[in-house]
XYZ file of C-alpha atoms in Angstrom:
269
model
C 28.504 -6.373 -4.342
C 26.647 -3.104 -4.745
C 25.122 -1.294 -1.760
C 21.643 -2.194 -3.033
C 22.731 -5.824 -3.263
C 23.996 -5.732 0.325
C 20.676 -4.204 1.411
C 18.708 -6.969 -0.282
C 20.941 -9.590 1.277
C 20.521 -8.062 4.715
C 16.740 -7.961 4.333
C 16.631 -11.581 3.248
C 18.874 -12.625 6.135
C 16.790 -10.839 8.731
C 13.394 -11.580 7.171
C 11.018 -13.619 9.274
C 8.424 -14.489 6.676
C 9.436 -18.028 5.787
C 6.264 -19.995 5.184
C 3.995 -16.971 5.567
C 1.175 -16.596 3.046
C 0.396 -12.980 2.247
C -1.921 -11.135 -0.144
C -0.872 -7.703 -1.432
C -3.203 -5.698 -3.674
C -1.641 -3.310 -6.191
C 1.680 -5.114 -6.079
C 3.039 -4.673 -9.590
C 4.498 -1.160 -9.304
C 5.533 1.524 -6.840
C 5.089 0.848 -3.132
C 3.213 -2.401 -3.724
C 6.042 -3.812 -5.793
C 8.545 -2.977 -3.060
C 6.341 -4.734 -0.508
C 6.012 -7.845 -2.683
C 9.743 -8.046 -3.329
C 10.605 -7.548 0.330
C 8.202 -10.260 1.482
C 9.428 -12.704 -1.153
C 13.036 -12.026 -0.158
C 12.073 -12.945 3.402
C 10.682 -16.310 2.345
C 6.973 -15.492 2.108
C 4.567 -16.898 -0.438
C 2.775 -13.927 -1.986
C -0.340 -13.330 -4.067
C -0.800 -9.978 -5.751
C -3.096 -8.289 -8.232
C -3.072 -5.193 -10.433
C -5.048 -3.744 -13.328
C -2.510 -4.387 -16.077
C -1.539 -7.987 -16.937
C 1.698 -6.807 -18.540
C 2.899 -5.134 -15.350
C 2.253 -8.310 -13.365
C 4.072 -10.431 -15.933
C 6.985 -7.982 -15.895
C 7.180 -8.387 -12.127
C 7.109 -12.156 -12.362
C 9.749 -12.289 -15.095
C 12.078 -10.089 -13.039
C 12.056 -12.535 -10.131
C 13.987 -15.690 -9.521
C 12.170 -18.750 -10.833
C 11.866 -20.087 -7.281
C 9.853 -17.073 -6.070
C 6.440 -18.182 -4.793
C 4.236 -15.584 -6.484
C 0.584 -15.920 -7.519
C -0.760 -13.135 -9.765
C -4.135 -12.046 -11.104
C -5.007 -8.988 -13.236
C -8.155 -7.286 -11.929
C -9.789 -4.043 -10.834
C -10.014 -4.082 -7.015
C -13.055 -1.808 -7.109
C -15.114 -4.627 -8.662
C -16.303 -6.584 -5.590
C -16.754 -10.019 -7.139
C -13.338 -9.914 -8.827
C -11.524 -8.932 -5.641
C -13.361 -11.529 -3.560
C -12.622 -14.254 -6.115
C -8.950 -13.265 -6.131
C -8.689 -13.601 -2.340
C -10.340 -17.016 -2.396
C -8.099 -18.191 -5.232
C -5.030 -16.825 -3.452
C -5.927 -18.616 -0.225
C -6.392 -21.850 -2.153
C -3.156 -21.433 -4.115
C -1.077 -20.482 -1.067
C -2.702 -22.957 1.290
C -4.233 -20.327 3.554
C -3.471 -16.762 4.596
C -1.352 -15.228 7.338
C -1.276 -11.593 6.234
C -2.957 -9.057 3.999
C -1.874 -5.672 2.641
C -4.432 -3.313 1.080
C -2.022 -1.302 -1.043
C -4.100 -0.525 -4.137
C -5.781 2.868 -4.220
C -6.153 6.046 -6.179
C -8.320 9.072 -6.865
C -10.507 10.604 -9.528
C -11.744 14.132 -10.105
C -10.637 17.647 -9.318
C -11.957 20.293 -6.898
C -15.325 20.207 -5.188
C -17.134 22.276 -7.819
C -15.739 20.137 -10.642
C -15.759 16.630 -9.186
C -18.800 14.563 -10.067
C -20.711 12.139 -7.871
C -19.055 9.387 -9.895
C -15.604 10.792 -9.072
C -16.414 10.624 -5.363
C -17.908 7.126 -5.608
C -14.980 5.796 -7.654
C -12.404 7.252 -5.275
C -14.257 5.761 -2.318
C -14.445 2.310 -3.923
C -10.763 2.264 -4.890
C -9.763 2.980 -1.311
C -12.345 2.276 1.404
C -14.556 -0.189 -0.452
C -11.609 -2.225 -1.693
C -9.970 -2.357 1.736
C -13.220 -3.311 3.488
C -13.939 -6.160 1.071
C -10.357 -7.357 1.264
C -10.583 -7.561 5.055
C -14.023 -9.202 4.990
C -12.967 -11.874 2.507
C -9.590 -12.629 4.058
C -10.654 -12.610 7.723
C -12.069 -16.173 7.715
C -8.793 -17.465 6.265
C -6.725 -15.571 8.840
C -9.002 -16.887 11.593
C -8.491 -20.435 10.334
C -4.726 -19.901 10.540
C -5.021 -18.839 14.185
C -4.781 -15.133 13.486
C -2.720 -12.819 11.334
C -1.943 -9.249 10.388
C -3.762 -6.825 8.095
C -2.133 -3.590 6.926
C -4.126 -0.890 5.145
C -2.077 1.678 3.228
C -3.745 5.028 3.923
C -2.014 8.377 3.380
C -0.738 11.538 4.987
C -3.725 13.107 3.175
C -6.053 11.242 5.527
C -5.094 13.450 8.462
C -3.199 16.415 6.987
C -5.743 18.082 4.701
C -5.032 19.127 1.165
C -6.666 18.801 -2.248
C -8.533 16.864 -3.425
C -11.205 16.359 -0.743
C -12.519 13.070 -2.124
C -9.105 11.434 -1.750
C -8.374 12.809 1.713
C -11.843 11.826 2.915
C -11.414 8.278 1.662
C -8.018 7.950 3.331
C -9.392 9.358 6.603
C -12.164 6.763 6.415
C -9.584 4.004 5.981
C -7.786 5.157 9.130
C -11.001 5.180 11.153
C -12.037 1.805 9.719
C -8.752 0.276 10.846
C -9.255 1.361 14.463
C -12.754 -0.125 14.441
C -11.795 -3.394 12.754
C -8.847 -3.889 15.105
C -11.326 -4.131 17.985
C -13.794 -6.267 16.063
C -11.228 -8.830 14.886
C -8.978 -8.967 17.956
C -10.973 -11.874 19.374
C -9.823 -13.936 16.385
C -6.166 -13.030 16.875
C -6.201 -10.716 13.862
C -4.315 -7.424 14.073
C -5.319 -4.492 11.865
C -3.138 -1.415 11.353
C -2.803 1.478 8.929
C 0.335 3.004 7.450
C 0.156 6.583 6.193
C 2.975 7.309 3.744
C 4.061 10.835 3.028
C 4.774 11.957 -0.524
C 6.885 9.210 -2.080
C 9.485 9.706 -4.775
C 8.563 6.921 -7.202
C 10.075 6.798 -10.721
C 7.623 8.083 -13.305
C 5.091 9.328 -10.758
C 4.000 12.865 -9.884
C 6.900 14.009 -7.728
C 9.528 12.391 -9.941
C 8.000 14.167 -12.946
C 8.038 17.462 -11.027
C 11.695 16.922 -10.130
C 12.588 16.447 -13.797
C 10.198 18.900 -15.447
C 9.943 21.730 -12.899
C 13.017 21.725 -10.615
C 12.160 25.079 -8.916
C 8.710 23.786 -7.920
C 10.247 20.554 -6.659
C 12.771 22.465 -4.561
C 9.936 24.465 -3.001
C 8.047 21.269 -2.241
C 11.108 19.783 -0.547
C 10.839 22.492 2.105
C 7.705 20.721 3.404
C 10.098 18.046 4.720
C 12.270 19.052 7.707
C 15.124 16.936 6.359
C 14.637 18.121 2.792
C 14.038 14.659 1.330
C 10.856 12.948 0.171
C 9.898 9.496 1.373
C 11.232 6.497 -0.543
C 8.825 3.603 -1.167
C 11.271 1.063 0.231
C 11.196 2.949 3.543
C 7.420 2.510 3.709
C 7.722 -1.144 2.676
C 10.015 -1.771 5.639
C 7.368 -0.429 8.028
C 4.646 -2.532 6.403
C 6.867 -5.597 6.778
C 7.325 -4.776 10.467
C 3.555 -4.650 10.980
C 3.193 -8.011 9.249
C 5.893 -9.577 11.397
C 5.835 -11.083 14.874
C 7.943 -8.149 16.062
C 4.730 -6.086 16.069
C 2.552 -8.751 17.720
C 1.397 -6.261 20.405
C 0.536 -3.533 17.870
C -2.998 -3.159 16.564
C -5.472 -0.406 15.744
C -2.863 2.249 15.006
C -2.200 4.644 12.147
C 1.559 4.816 11.678
C 2.782 7.842 9.686
C 5.823 7.239 7.495
C 6.288 10.774 6.197
C 9.676 12.078 7.416
C 7.816 14.756 9.365
C 6.212 16.181 6.228
C 4.096 19.277 6.719
C 1.572 19.836 3.892
C 0.794 16.757 1.772
C 0.961 18.689 -1.502
C 2.746 21.787 -2.850
C -0.586 23.598 -2.490
C -0.320 23.699 1.312
C -3.170 23.109 3.732
């Protein structure tokens, strides 16, 4: 068995998600895909959404036929579509025990170039989507006797760097989590944020830099004390912890998963 196979087997053996019903937005690629796969390997029933139907179908086809996965293609920044997805997921899964707001993104460039639409779109993809996800799923979590919500923020939410619209939206997510943790605690619902550092994801920005501009990538690696970027599976493990009973006394926190990263981009602070 390969080392990756042993890792998957270990995760499945130690997973404590049997019977859990969990929604993950943006689960077809990157970090979201790692979260979905990890939860499924631990016995969870998972619902996920993404913009592209083909990426969701590719995920489904790569899984064992017994995997309990419910998928819907949609844009999370469209309120009625996201709300309908959560309701359909709760119906399909028989309720909800956990939620992960993993979808996000940014539009626009610097402050003198970014339009009002760029700011509004970035806000909706991050803060608006997470807020509506929490609002729609909270009644289902309450009905289940409580549950765990994890919002994927970013190192950019508290270590400033370009672009401002993205960092501002991620900072708002972090603040929102601390507020919602207090508001929803009475219902037994925990709310936490995870702030990943720069992740090395195949085909994404840092992977392209590594392949296309090795000197620039080597300079960027110096922002990490250990010289290595964060891997998405490392962040997925932390998200799984916050969804599990092992973190039952943890709520209202922002947990950095950044390997001690300094600046969030090669451009510095």
